[in-house]
Short mmCIF file of C-alpha atoms in Angstrom, two decimals:
data_model
loop_
_atom_site.label_atom_id
_atom_site.label_comp_id
_atom_site.label_asym_id
_atom_site.label_seq_id
_atom_site.Cartn_x
_atom_site.Cartn_y
_atom_site.Cartn_z
CA MET A 25 -46.56 2.53 10.41
CA THR A 26 -43.71 0.04 10.76
CA GLY A 27 -43.27 -0.09 6.98
CA LEU A 28 -43.12 3.71 6.78
CA LEU A 29 -40.44 3.85 9.47
CA ALA A 30 -38.45 1.14 7.70
CA ARG A 31 -38.63 3.05 4.40
CA ARG A 32 -37.52 6.25 6.10
CA ALA A 33 -34.63 4.42 7.76
CA GLY A 34 -33.62 2.94 4.42
CA LEU A 35 -33.81 6.35 2.76
CA GLY A 36 -31.68 7.83 5.55
CA ARG A 37 -29.01 5.16 5.08
CA LEU A 38 -29.06 5.75 1.32
CA LEU A 39 -28.58 9.50 1.79
CA ALA A 40 -25.76 8.83 4.23
CA ILE A 41 -23.77 6.57 1.89
CA ALA A 42 -24.61 8.40 -1.36
CA PRO A 43 -21.98 11.20 -1.01
CA PRO A 44 -18.97 8.90 -0.41
CA TYR A 45 -20.09 6.55 -3.19
CA ALA A 46 -20.52 9.50 -5.56
CA TRP A 47 -17.07 10.78 -4.57
CA LEU A 48 -15.46 7.39 -5.19
CA SER A 49 -17.27 6.99 -8.50
CA LEU A 50 -16.18 10.43 -9.70
CA PHE A 51 -12.54 10.35 -8.61
CA LEU A 52 -11.77 6.61 -8.69
CA LEU A 53 -14.00 4.68 -11.09
CA VAL A 54 -14.23 7.32 -13.81
CA PRO A 55 -10.42 7.84 -14.05
CA PHE A 56 -9.88 4.08 -13.95
CA PHE A 57 -12.30 3.48 -16.82
CA LEU A 58 -10.57 6.23 -18.81
CA VAL A 59 -7.23 4.47 -18.25
CA PHE A 60 -8.87 1.14 -19.10
CA LYS A 61 -10.11 2.61 -22.39
CA ILE A 62 -6.67 4.00 -23.25
CA SER A 63 -5.11 0.58 -22.63
CA PHE A 64 -6.92 -0.76 -25.73
CA SER A 65 -5.69 2.07 -27.95
CA ASP A 66 -2.56 2.18 -30.07
CA LEU A 67 0.37 4.57 -29.96
CA GLN A 68 0.32 7.52 -32.33
CA PHE A 69 2.23 10.78 -32.67
CA GLY A 70 -0.06 13.67 -31.88
CA VAL A 71 -2.47 14.95 -29.29
CA PRO A 72 -3.67 12.77 -27.69
CA PRO A 73 -0.81 10.30 -28.15
CA TYR A 74 -3.15 7.33 -28.71
CA THR A 75 -5.65 6.28 -31.34
CA PRO A 76 -9.43 6.43 -30.74
CA LEU A 77 -11.27 3.20 -30.00
CA TYR A 78 -14.26 3.96 -32.21
CA GLN A 79 -14.90 5.90 -35.38
CA TYR A 80 -18.01 6.71 -37.36
CA GLU A 81 -17.17 6.84 -41.04
CA ASN A 82 -19.19 6.23 -44.20
CA GLU A 83 -22.30 5.43 -42.17
CA ALA A 84 -20.42 2.69 -40.35
CA PHE A 85 -19.42 2.52 -36.71
CA HIS A 86 -15.96 0.96 -36.27
CA ILE A 87 -14.56 -0.28 -32.95
CA THR A 88 -10.87 -1.16 -32.89
CA LEU A 89 -9.27 -2.78 -29.85
CA HIS A 90 -5.47 -3.01 -29.75
CA LEU A 91 -3.92 -5.59 -27.42
CA ARG A 92 -0.30 -4.55 -27.97
CA GLY A 93 0.16 -3.39 -24.38
CA TYR A 94 -1.24 -6.54 -22.80
CA VAL A 95 0.68 -8.81 -25.20
CA MET A 96 3.95 -7.06 -24.33
CA LEU A 97 3.24 -7.40 -20.63
CA PHE A 98 3.15 -11.18 -20.92
CA THR A 99 5.83 -11.61 -23.58
CA ASP A 100 8.45 -9.02 -22.61
CA SER A 101 10.53 -10.26 -19.67
CA LEU A 102 11.22 -6.68 -18.56
CA TYR A 103 7.61 -6.08 -17.52
CA PHE A 104 7.20 -9.53 -15.95
CA ASP A 105 10.39 -9.08 -13.93
CA THR A 106 9.22 -5.62 -12.87
CA TYR A 107 5.90 -6.98 -11.59
CA VAL A 108 7.62 -9.78 -9.69
CA ASN A 109 10.20 -7.43 -8.20
CA SER A 110 7.53 -4.93 -7.16
CA LEU A 111 5.53 -7.64 -5.41
CA LYS A 112 8.69 -9.00 -3.77
CA MET A 113 9.82 -5.61 -2.48
CA ALA A 114 6.33 -4.79 -1.23
CA ALA A 115 6.08 -8.17 0.53
CA VAL A 116 9.52 -7.82 2.17
CA THR A 117 8.69 -4.27 3.27
CA THR A 118 5.39 -5.45 4.74
CA LEU A 119 7.11 -8.31 6.59
CA TRP A 120 9.65 -5.95 8.17
CA CYS A 121 6.90 -3.50 9.11
CA VAL A 122 5.10 -6.37 10.88
CA LEU A 123 8.26 -7.45 12.73
CA ILE A 124 9.19 -3.90 13.75
CA GLY A 125 5.73 -2.41 14.13
CA TYR A 126 4.07 -5.08 16.26
CA PRO A 127 6.31 -4.60 19.33
CA ILE A 128 5.96 -0.82 18.99
CA ALA A 129 2.16 -0.96 18.73
CA TYR A 130 1.96 -3.45 21.60
CA TYR A 131 4.16 -1.28 23.84
CA ILE A 132 2.12 1.85 23.06
CA ALA A 133 -1.16 0.05 23.75
CA ARG A 134 0.10 -1.20 27.13
CA SER A 135 1.61 2.13 28.22
CA ARG A 136 -0.07 4.45 30.70
CA PRO A 137 -2.37 7.05 29.07
CA GLY A 138 -0.02 10.01 29.42
CA LEU A 139 2.96 8.23 27.89
CA ARG A 140 0.71 6.61 25.30
CA ASN A 141 -0.28 9.97 23.85
CA LEU A 142 3.36 11.04 23.56
CA LEU A 143 4.30 7.80 21.83
CA LEU A 144 1.39 8.13 19.41
CA LEU A 145 2.49 11.67 18.67
CA ALA A 146 5.98 10.36 17.88
CA VAL A 147 4.47 7.89 15.41
CA ILE A 148 2.26 10.51 13.74
CA LEU A 149 4.89 13.28 13.77
CA PRO A 150 6.56 12.26 10.45
CA PHE A 151 3.26 12.91 8.63
CA TRP A 152 3.69 16.61 9.45
CA THR A 153 6.59 16.72 6.99
CA SER A 154 6.41 16.12 3.26
CA LEU A 155 7.32 12.60 2.15
CA LEU A 156 9.62 14.09 -0.47
CA LEU A 157 11.64 15.91 2.20
CA ARG A 158 11.82 12.85 4.43
CA VAL A 159 13.07 10.64 1.60
CA TYR A 160 15.56 13.32 0.55
CA ALA A 161 16.88 13.28 4.13
CA TRP A 162 17.64 9.57 3.68
CA VAL A 163 19.67 10.48 0.60
CA GLY A 164 21.94 12.57 2.84
CA ILE A 165 22.16 9.73 5.35
CA LEU A 166 22.83 6.79 3.03
CA ARG A 167 25.05 8.21 0.30
CA ASN A 168 28.75 7.33 0.26
CA ASP A 169 29.76 10.62 1.89
CA GLY A 170 26.62 10.78 4.01
CA LEU A 171 26.06 10.83 7.75
CA LEU A 172 25.94 7.06 8.23
CA ASN A 173 29.23 6.28 6.48
CA ASN A 174 31.01 9.24 8.06
CA PHE A 175 29.83 8.17 11.51
CA LEU A 176 30.85 4.52 11.04
CA MET A 177 34.25 5.53 9.68
CA TRP A 178 34.72 7.93 12.62
CA LEU A 179 34.01 5.05 15.00
CA GLY A 180 36.47 2.85 13.11
CA VAL A 181 33.84 0.22 12.30
CA ILE A 182 34.50 0.48 8.55
CA SER A 183 37.50 1.68 6.54
CA SER A 184 35.67 2.51 3.31
CA PRO A 185 32.12 3.75 2.68
CA LEU A 186 29.30 1.22 2.46
CA GLU A 187 27.54 1.06 -0.91
CA ILE A 188 23.96 1.53 0.28
CA TYR A 189 22.71 4.51 -1.71
CA ARG A 190 21.24 3.62 -5.13
CA THR A 191 20.65 -0.01 -4.14
CA ASP A 192 17.62 -2.13 -3.30
CA LEU A 193 18.65 -1.99 0.36
CA ALA A 194 18.24 1.78 0.34
CA VAL A 195 14.77 1.39 -1.17
CA TYR A 196 13.82 -1.12 1.54
CA ILE A 197 15.04 1.26 4.25
CA GLY A 198 13.10 4.16 2.75
CA MET A 199 9.86 2.22 2.30
CA ILE A 200 9.97 0.65 5.76
CA TYR A 201 10.57 4.07 7.28
CA ALA A 202 7.78 5.71 5.25
CA TYR A 203 5.11 3.02 5.71
CA LEU A 204 5.81 1.80 9.25
CA PRO A 205 3.27 4.25 10.80
CA PHE A 206 0.59 2.90 8.45
CA PHE A 207 1.03 -0.49 10.11
CA ILE A 208 1.40 0.71 13.68
CA LEU A 209 -1.73 2.87 13.86
CA PRO A 210 -4.42 0.30 12.88
CA LEU A 211 -2.71 -2.39 14.96
CA TYR A 212 -2.56 -0.05 17.96
CA ALA A 213 -6.29 0.69 17.55
CA ASN A 214 -6.92 -3.04 17.73
CA LEU A 215 -4.59 -3.80 20.64
CA VAL A 216 -5.76 -0.91 22.82
CA LYS A 217 -9.31 -2.36 22.80
CA LEU A 218 -8.11 -5.80 23.89
CA ASP A 219 -9.76 -6.90 27.14
CA VAL A 220 -6.92 -7.43 29.63
CA ARG A 221 -9.18 -9.68 31.68
CA LEU A 222 -8.63 -12.36 29.04
CA LEU A 223 -4.91 -12.27 29.77
CA GLU A 224 -5.56 -12.38 33.50
CA ALA A 225 -7.76 -15.43 33.01
CA ALA A 226 -5.00 -17.09 30.97
CA TYR A 227 -2.49 -16.40 33.75
CA ASP A 228 -4.89 -17.82 36.35
CA LEU A 229 -5.16 -20.99 34.26
CA GLY A 230 -1.39 -21.43 34.36
CA ALA A 231 -0.35 -19.90 31.05
CA ARG A 232 3.05 -18.29 30.85
CA PRO A 233 3.36 -14.77 29.38
CA TRP A 234 4.52 -16.04 25.98
CA GLN A 235 1.73 -18.64 25.93
CA ALA A 236 -0.87 -15.97 26.73
CA PHE A 237 0.53 -13.81 23.95
CA VAL A 238 0.49 -16.60 21.36
CA ARG A 239 -2.92 -18.00 22.30
CA VAL A 240 -4.80 -14.82 23.29
CA THR A 241 -3.19 -11.57 22.15
CA LEU A 242 -1.92 -12.67 18.75
CA PRO A 243 -5.19 -14.25 17.51
CA LEU A 244 -7.27 -11.29 18.73
CA SER A 245 -4.92 -8.82 17.06
CA ARG A 246 -5.09 -10.55 13.67
CA PRO A 247 -7.60 -8.03 12.19
CA GLY A 248 -5.23 -5.19 13.07
CA ILE A 249 -2.28 -7.06 11.55
CA ILE A 250 -4.17 -7.70 8.31
CA ALA A 251 -5.42 -4.12 8.07
CA GLY A 252 -1.96 -2.68 8.69
CA ALA A 253 -0.32 -5.11 6.27
CA MET A 254 -2.77 -4.15 3.51
CA LEU A 255 -2.14 -0.45 4.14
CA VAL A 256 1.58 -1.09 3.67
CA PHE A 257 1.59 -3.66 0.86
CA ILE A 258 -0.84 -2.03 -1.57
CA PRO A 259 0.83 1.41 -1.89
CA CYS A 260 4.32 -0.17 -1.83
CA VAL A 261 3.60 -2.06 -5.05
CA GLY A 262 3.09 1.17 -6.99
CA GLU A 263 5.59 3.33 -5.09
CA TYR A 264 7.47 5.80 -7.28
CA VAL A 265 9.13 8.50 -5.15
CA ILE A 266 11.26 6.25 -2.93
CA PRO A 267 12.62 3.95 -5.67
CA GLU A 268 13.33 6.97 -7.87
CA MET A 269 15.29 8.84 -5.18
CA LEU A 270 17.01 5.94 -3.39
CA GLY A 271 17.08 3.12 -5.94
CA GLY A 272 19.56 2.40 -8.68
CA ALA A 273 19.06 1.87 -12.38
CA ASN A 274 18.40 -1.83 -11.79
CA THR A 275 15.71 -1.22 -9.19
CA LEU A 276 12.60 -2.32 -11.08
CA MET A 277 9.35 -0.98 -9.64
CA MET A 278 6.01 -0.53 -11.38
CA GLY A 279 5.75 3.12 -10.39
CA ARG A 280 8.99 3.97 -12.18
CA VAL A 281 8.00 1.96 -15.26
CA MET A 282 4.61 3.67 -15.49
CA TRP A 283 6.23 7.09 -15.14
CA ASN A 284 8.73 6.30 -17.90
CA GLU A 285 6.03 5.02 -20.23
CA PHE A 286 3.73 7.98 -19.61
CA PHE A 287 6.20 10.87 -19.61
CA THR A 288 9.50 9.66 -21.11
CA ASN A 289 8.32 7.34 -23.89
CA THR A 290 4.89 9.02 -24.20
CA ASP A 291 3.42 5.56 -24.70
CA TRP A 292 0.11 6.04 -22.94
CA PRO A 293 -1.48 2.75 -24.10
CA MET A 294 1.45 0.76 -22.70
CA ALA A 295 1.38 2.68 -19.42
CA ALA A 296 -2.39 2.23 -19.17
CA SER A 297 -2.03 -1.53 -19.70
CA ILE A 298 0.54 -1.70 -16.90
CA THR A 299 -1.81 0.24 -14.63
CA VAL A 300 -4.83 -1.96 -15.34
CA VAL A 301 -2.93 -5.19 -14.70
CA MET A 302 -1.44 -3.78 -11.48
CA VAL A 303 -4.86 -2.73 -10.18
CA ALA A 304 -6.25 -6.18 -11.06
CA ALA A 305 -3.39 -7.83 -9.16
CA LEU A 306 -4.04 -5.64 -6.11
CA LEU A 307 -7.70 -6.63 -6.06
CA VAL A 308 -6.67 -10.10 -4.80
CA PRO A 309 -5.28 -8.93 -1.40
CA LEU A 310 -8.18 -6.49 -1.11
CA ALA A 311 -10.66 -9.33 -1.63
CA LEU A 312 -8.83 -11.46 0.94
CA PHE A 313 -8.90 -8.58 3.41
CA GLN A 314 -12.63 -8.05 2.86
CA TYR A 315 -13.29 -11.76 3.33
CA SER A 316 -11.28 -11.74 6.56
CA GLN A 317 -13.21 -8.74 7.88
CA VAL A 318 -16.60 -10.28 7.05
CA ARG A 319 -15.54 -13.59 8.60
CA GLN A 320 -14.40 -11.82 11.76
CA MET A 321 -17.72 -9.98 12.06
CA GLU A 322 -19.63 -13.25 11.66
CA LEU A 323 -17.57 -14.89 14.38
CA GLN A 324 -18.19 -11.94 16.70
CA ARG A 325 -21.94 -12.18 16.10
CA GLU A 326 -21.91 -15.90 16.81
CA GLY A 327 -19.88 -15.29 19.98
CA SER A 328 -22.31 -12.63 21.20
CA ARG A 329 -25.19 -15.06 20.89
#
């Protein structure tokens, strides 16, 4: 009887996780393997714009793998510099989201329930508008004759417009603005569940507010920080819209390079190689995040015992 119940429970769990796994396999793994296959093709003029990997001719099955795209990635300084710059801009954006988003999430989590809902609504409200429109609004703010320069010149702070639009600084501003809610929301979900009795115990033991924050709040909020940082860092690496609309010609980001290779140069094998290497590079922070989550769950189990 016990074995039958265990088998039914296992079958129920399998049926529960089968739909999301099937969805991910169909819309994530299958497209990725198609891109992976194209990365080993060679450029040709025609439809499709790449050579087939295998051919059956004269009773012989031929498999041809071209490594041109991967060789260029590691020999052409343009692609290497683009990868480094994308990782740098994503890391800087993530750091600023942590510095700006942590106080906001902490304040929302410690607010009274009525005010907390209004503050959460203010954080979520930008998602009600298209990202394209929000970034285009920053174009009107940051350009030389935009709102920011006109306001500063009206105040007398500056005498000539600041060169912000079409620079890396404009891209940083746009990405921090766009991805800040992605950091605040998971961190808020972590901080709002924090047991305030731990802080009261720290105060009773003589800890000052900053000591209680460093030794109690900050360590317990680490899972929320890691989750929010991953949600910011990973999409920032492949961001296309913000660098295209706010960045200059020298703003090197992988999203722009992939777009140019796919649609401007029609070099699908090269673009596929860039995509595969970028996904492989992003697997490292994902693996670290998964390890941190598993480690945190193990520590919680040991603490509950």
